[in-house]
mmCIF file of N, CA and C and ligand atoms in Angstrom:
data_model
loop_
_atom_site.group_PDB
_atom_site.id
_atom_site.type_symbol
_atom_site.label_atom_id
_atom_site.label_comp_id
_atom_site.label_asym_id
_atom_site.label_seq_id
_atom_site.Cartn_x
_atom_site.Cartn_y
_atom_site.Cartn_z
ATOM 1 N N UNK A 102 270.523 144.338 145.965
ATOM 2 C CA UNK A 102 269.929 145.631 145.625
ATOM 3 C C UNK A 102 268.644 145.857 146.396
ATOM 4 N N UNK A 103 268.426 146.313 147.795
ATOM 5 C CA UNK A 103 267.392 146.495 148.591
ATOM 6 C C UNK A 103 267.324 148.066 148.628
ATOM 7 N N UNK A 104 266.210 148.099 148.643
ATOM 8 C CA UNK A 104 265.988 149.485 148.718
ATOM 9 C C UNK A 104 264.652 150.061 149.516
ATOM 10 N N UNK A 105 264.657 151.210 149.661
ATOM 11 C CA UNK A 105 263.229 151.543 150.478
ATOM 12 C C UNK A 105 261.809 152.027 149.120
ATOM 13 N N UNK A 106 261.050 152.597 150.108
ATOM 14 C CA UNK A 106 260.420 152.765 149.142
ATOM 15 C C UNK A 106 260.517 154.257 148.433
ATOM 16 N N UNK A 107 261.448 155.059 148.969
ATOM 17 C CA UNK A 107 262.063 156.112 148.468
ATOM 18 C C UNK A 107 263.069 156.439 147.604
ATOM 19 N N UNK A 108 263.055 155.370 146.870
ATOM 20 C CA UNK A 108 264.213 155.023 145.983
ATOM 21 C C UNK A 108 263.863 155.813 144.922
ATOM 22 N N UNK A 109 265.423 156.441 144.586
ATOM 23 C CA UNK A 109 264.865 157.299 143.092
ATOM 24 C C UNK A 109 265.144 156.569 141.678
ATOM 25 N N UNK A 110 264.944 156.922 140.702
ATOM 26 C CA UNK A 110 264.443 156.558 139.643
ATOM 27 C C UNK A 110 265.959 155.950 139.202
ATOM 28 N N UNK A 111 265.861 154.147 138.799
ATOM 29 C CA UNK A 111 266.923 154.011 138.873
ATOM 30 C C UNK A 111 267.638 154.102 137.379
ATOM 31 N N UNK A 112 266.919 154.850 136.618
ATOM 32 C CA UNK A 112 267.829 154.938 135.461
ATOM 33 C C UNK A 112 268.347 156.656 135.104
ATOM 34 N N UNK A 113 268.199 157.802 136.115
ATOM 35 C CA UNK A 113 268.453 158.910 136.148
ATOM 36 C C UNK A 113 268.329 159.597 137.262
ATOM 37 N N UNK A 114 267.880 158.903 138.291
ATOM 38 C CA UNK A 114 267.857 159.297 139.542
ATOM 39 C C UNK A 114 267.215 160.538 140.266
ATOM 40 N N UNK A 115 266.294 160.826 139.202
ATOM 41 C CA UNK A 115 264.592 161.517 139.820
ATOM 42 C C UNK A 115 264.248 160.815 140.624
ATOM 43 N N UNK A 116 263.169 161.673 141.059
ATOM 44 C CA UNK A 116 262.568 161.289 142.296
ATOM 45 C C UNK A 116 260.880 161.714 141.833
ATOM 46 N N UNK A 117 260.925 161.992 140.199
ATOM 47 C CA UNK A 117 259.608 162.751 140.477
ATOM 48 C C UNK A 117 258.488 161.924 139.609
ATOM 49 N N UNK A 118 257.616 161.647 140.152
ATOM 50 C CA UNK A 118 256.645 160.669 139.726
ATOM 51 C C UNK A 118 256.783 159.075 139.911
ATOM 52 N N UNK A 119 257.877 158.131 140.056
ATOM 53 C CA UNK A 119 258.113 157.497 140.457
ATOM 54 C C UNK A 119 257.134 156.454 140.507
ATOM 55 N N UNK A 120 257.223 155.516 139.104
ATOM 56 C CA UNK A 120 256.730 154.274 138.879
ATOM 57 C C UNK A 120 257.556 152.624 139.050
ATOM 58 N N UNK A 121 257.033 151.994 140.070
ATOM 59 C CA UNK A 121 257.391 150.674 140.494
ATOM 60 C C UNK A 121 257.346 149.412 139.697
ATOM 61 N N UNK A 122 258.692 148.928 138.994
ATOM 62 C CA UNK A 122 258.384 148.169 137.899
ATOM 63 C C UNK A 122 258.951 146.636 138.624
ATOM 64 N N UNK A 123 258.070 145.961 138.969
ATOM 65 C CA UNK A 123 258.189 144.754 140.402
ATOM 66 C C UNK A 123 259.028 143.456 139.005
ATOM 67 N N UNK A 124 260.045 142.745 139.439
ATOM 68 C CA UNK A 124 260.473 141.987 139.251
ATOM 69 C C UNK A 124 259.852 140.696 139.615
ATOM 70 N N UNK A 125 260.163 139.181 139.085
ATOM 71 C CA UNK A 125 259.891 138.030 139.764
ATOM 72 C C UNK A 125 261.164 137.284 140.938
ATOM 73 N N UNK A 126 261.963 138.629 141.025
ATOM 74 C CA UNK A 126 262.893 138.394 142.712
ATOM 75 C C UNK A 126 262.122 139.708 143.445
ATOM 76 N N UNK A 127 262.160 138.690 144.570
ATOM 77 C CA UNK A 127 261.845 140.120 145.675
ATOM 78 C C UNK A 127 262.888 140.747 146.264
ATOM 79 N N UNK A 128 262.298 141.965 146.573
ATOM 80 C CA UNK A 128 263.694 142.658 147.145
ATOM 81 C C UNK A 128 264.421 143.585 145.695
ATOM 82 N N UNK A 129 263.827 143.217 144.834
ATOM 83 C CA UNK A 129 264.863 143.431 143.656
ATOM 84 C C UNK A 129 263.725 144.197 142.174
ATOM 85 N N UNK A 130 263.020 145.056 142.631
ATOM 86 C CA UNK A 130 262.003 146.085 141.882
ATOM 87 C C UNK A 130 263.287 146.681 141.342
ATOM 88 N N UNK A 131 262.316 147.454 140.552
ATOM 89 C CA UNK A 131 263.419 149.296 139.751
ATOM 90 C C UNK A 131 262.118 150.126 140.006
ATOM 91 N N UNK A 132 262.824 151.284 140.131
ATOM 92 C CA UNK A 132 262.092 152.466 139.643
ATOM 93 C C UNK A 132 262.005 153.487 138.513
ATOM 94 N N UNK A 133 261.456 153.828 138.217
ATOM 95 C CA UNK A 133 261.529 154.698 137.213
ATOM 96 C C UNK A 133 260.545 156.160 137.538
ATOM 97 N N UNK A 134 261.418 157.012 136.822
ATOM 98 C CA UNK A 134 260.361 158.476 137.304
ATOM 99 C C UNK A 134 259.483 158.864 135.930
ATOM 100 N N UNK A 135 258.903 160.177 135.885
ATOM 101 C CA UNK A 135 258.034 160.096 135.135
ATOM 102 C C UNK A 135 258.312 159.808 133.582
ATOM 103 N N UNK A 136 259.467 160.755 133.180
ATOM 104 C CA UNK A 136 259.938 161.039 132.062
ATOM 105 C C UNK A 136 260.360 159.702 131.578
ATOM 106 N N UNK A 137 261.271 158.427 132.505
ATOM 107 C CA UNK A 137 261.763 157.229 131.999
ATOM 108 C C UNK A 137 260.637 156.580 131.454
ATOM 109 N N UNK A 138 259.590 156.168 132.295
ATOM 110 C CA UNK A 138 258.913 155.896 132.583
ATOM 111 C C UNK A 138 257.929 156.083 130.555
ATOM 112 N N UNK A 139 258.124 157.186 130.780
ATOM 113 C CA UNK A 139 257.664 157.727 128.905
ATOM 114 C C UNK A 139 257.977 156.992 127.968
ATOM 115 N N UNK A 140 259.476 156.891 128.449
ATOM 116 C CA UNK A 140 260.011 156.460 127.561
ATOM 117 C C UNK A 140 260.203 154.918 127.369
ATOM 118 N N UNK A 141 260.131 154.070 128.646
ATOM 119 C CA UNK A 141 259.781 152.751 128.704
ATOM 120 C C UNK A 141 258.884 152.106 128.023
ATOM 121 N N UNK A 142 257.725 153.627 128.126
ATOM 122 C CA UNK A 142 255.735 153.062 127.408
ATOM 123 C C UNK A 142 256.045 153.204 125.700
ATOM 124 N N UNK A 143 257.269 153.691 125.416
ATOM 125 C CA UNK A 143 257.110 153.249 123.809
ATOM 126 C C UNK A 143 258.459 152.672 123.675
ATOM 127 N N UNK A 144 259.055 152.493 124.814
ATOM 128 C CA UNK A 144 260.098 151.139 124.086
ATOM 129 C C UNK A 144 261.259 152.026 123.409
ATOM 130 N N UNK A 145 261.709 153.381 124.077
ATOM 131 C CA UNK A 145 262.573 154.295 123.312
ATOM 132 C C UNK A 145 263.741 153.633 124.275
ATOM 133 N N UNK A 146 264.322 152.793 124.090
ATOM 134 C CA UNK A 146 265.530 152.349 124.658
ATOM 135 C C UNK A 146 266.883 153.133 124.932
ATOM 136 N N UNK A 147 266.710 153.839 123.275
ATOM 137 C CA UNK A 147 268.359 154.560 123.213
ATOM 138 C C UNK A 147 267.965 156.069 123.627
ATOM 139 N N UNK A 148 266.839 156.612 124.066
ATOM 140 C CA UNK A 148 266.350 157.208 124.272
ATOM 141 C C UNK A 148 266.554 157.365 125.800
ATOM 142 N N UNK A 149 266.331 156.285 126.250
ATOM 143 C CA UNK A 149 266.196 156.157 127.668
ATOM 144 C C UNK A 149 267.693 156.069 128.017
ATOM 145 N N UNK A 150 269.133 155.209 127.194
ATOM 146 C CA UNK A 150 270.382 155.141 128.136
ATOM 147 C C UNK A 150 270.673 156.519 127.242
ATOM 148 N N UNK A 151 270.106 157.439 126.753
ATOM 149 C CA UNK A 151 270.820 158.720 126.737
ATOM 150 C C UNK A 151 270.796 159.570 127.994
ATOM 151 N N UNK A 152 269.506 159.432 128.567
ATOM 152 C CA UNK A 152 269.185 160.262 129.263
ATOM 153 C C UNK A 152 269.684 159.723 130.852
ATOM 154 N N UNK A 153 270.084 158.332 130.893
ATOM 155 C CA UNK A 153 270.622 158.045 131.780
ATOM 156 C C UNK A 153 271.914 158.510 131.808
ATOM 157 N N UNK A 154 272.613 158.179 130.767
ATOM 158 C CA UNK A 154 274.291 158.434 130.763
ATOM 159 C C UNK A 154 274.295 160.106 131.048
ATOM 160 N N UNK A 155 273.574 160.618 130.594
ATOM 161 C CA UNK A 155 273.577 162.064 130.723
ATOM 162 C C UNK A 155 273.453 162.487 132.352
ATOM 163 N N UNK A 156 272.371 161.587 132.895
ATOM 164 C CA UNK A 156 272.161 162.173 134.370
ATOM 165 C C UNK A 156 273.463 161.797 135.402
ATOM 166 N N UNK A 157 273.781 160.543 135.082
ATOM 167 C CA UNK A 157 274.888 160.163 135.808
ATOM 168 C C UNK A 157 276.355 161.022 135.534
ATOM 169 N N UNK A 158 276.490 161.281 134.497
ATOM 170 C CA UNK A 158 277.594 161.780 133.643
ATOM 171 C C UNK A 158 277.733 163.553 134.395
ATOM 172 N N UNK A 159 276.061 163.823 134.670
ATOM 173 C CA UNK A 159 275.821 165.319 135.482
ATOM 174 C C UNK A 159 276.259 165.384 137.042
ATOM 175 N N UNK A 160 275.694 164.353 136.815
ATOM 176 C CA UNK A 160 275.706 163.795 138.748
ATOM 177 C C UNK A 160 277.038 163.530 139.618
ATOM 178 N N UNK A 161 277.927 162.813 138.900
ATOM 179 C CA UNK A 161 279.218 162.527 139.246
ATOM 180 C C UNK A 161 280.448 162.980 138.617
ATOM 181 N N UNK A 162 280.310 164.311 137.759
ATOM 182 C CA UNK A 162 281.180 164.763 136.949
ATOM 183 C C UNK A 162 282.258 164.182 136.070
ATOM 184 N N UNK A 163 281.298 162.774 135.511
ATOM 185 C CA UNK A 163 282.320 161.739 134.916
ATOM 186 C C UNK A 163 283.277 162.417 133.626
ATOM 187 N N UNK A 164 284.728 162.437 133.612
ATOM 188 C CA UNK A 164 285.396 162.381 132.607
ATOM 189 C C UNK A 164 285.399 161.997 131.363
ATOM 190 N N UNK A 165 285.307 163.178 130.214
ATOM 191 C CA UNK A 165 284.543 162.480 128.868
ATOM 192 C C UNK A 165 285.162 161.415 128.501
ATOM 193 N N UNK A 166 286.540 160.910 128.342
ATOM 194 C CA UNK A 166 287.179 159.607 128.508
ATOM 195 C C UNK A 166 286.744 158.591 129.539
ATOM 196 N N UNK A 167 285.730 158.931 129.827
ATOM 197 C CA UNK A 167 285.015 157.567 130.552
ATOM 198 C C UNK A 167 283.863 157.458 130.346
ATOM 199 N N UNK A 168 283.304 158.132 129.876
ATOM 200 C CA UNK A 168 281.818 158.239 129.052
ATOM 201 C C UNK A 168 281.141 157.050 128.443
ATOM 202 N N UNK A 169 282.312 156.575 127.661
ATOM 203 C CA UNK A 169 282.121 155.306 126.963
ATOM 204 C C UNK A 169 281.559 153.605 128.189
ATOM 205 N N UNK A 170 282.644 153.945 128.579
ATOM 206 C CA UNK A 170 282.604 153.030 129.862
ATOM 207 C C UNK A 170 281.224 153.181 130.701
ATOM 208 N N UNK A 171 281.059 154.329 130.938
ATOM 209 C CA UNK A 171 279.891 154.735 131.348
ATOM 210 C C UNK A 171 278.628 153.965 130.657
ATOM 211 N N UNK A 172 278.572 154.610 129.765
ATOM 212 C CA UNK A 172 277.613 153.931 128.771
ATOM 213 C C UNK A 172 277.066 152.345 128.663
ATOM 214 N N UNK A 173 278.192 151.974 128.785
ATOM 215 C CA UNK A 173 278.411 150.389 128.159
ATOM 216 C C UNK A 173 277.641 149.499 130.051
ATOM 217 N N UNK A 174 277.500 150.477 131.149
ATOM 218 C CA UNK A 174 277.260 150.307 132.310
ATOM 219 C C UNK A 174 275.889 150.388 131.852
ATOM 220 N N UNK A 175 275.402 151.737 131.864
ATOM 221 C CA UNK A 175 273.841 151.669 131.829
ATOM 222 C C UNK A 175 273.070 151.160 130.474
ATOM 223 N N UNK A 176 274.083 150.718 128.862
ATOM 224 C CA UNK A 176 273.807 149.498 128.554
ATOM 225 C C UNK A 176 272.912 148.277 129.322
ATOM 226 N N UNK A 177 273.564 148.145 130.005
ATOM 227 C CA UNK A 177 274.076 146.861 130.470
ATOM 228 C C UNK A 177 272.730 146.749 131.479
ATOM 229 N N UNK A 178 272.264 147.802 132.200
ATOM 230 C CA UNK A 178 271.392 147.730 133.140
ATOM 231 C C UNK A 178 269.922 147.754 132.341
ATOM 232 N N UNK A 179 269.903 148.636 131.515
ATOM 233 C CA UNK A 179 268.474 148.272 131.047
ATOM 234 C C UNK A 179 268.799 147.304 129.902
ATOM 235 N N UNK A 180 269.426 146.463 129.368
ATOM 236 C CA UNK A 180 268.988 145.091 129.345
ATOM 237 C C UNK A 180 268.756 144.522 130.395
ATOM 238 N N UNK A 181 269.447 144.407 131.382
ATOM 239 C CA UNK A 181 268.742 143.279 132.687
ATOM 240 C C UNK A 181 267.458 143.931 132.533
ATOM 241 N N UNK A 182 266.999 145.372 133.215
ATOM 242 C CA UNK A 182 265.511 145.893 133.014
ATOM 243 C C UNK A 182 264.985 144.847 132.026
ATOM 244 N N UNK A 183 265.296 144.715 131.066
ATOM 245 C CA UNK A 183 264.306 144.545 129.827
ATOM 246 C C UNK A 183 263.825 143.028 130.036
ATOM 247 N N UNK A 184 265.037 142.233 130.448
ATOM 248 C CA UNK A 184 265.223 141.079 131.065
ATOM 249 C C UNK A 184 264.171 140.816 131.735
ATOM 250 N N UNK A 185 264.427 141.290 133.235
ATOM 251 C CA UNK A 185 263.767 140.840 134.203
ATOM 252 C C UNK A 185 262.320 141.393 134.618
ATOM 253 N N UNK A 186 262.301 142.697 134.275
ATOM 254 C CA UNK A 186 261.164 143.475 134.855
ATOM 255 C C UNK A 186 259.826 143.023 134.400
ATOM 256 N N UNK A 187 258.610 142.630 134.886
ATOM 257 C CA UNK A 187 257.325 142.419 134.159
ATOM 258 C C UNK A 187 256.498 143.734 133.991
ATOM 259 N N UNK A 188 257.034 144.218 132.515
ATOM 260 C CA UNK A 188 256.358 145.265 132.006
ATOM 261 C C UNK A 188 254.951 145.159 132.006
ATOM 262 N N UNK A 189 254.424 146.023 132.507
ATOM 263 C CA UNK A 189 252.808 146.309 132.578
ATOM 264 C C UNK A 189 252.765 146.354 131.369
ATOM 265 N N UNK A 190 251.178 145.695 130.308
ATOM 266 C CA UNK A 190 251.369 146.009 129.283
ATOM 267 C C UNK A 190 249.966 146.703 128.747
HETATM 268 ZN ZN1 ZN B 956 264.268 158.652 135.455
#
């Protein structure tokens, strides 16, 4: 997962405000834009894979019969987030 430094927000894929949440692998940051980013600073989790499943779900015109599946994806990613990332605190 390399990326530049123009990478958009990797849990909804803004681009706007764009905060750098550095991992202990290099090469291997996330981003987050402003609004995630909100929602990271109080720990709104289900908050946050709503608004992901929603952007992706906008973005790629996913089939509501795959929604689920969907979900269970960006699940899946902000636990690693939660995992790996060293939250500023
Ligand atoms: Zn975002």
């Amino acid at each position: 997962m390399k990326r530049g430094p123009s990478s958009p927000c990797d849990f909804c894929g803004s681009v706007q405000g764009l905060q750098c949440y550095p991992t202990d692998v290099p090469g291997a940051d996330w981003y987050a834009c402003a609004n995630c980013v909100a929602l990271i600073r109080i720990e709104d989790w289900d908050s946050l894979i709503d608004r992901s499943v929603a952007a992706y779900a906008a973005l790629r015109s996913i089939p509501e019969n795959e929604l689920n599946a969907l979900r269970q994806q960006v699940e899946s990613r902000v636990k690693s987030f939660r995992t790996f990332c060293l939250l500023p605190v």
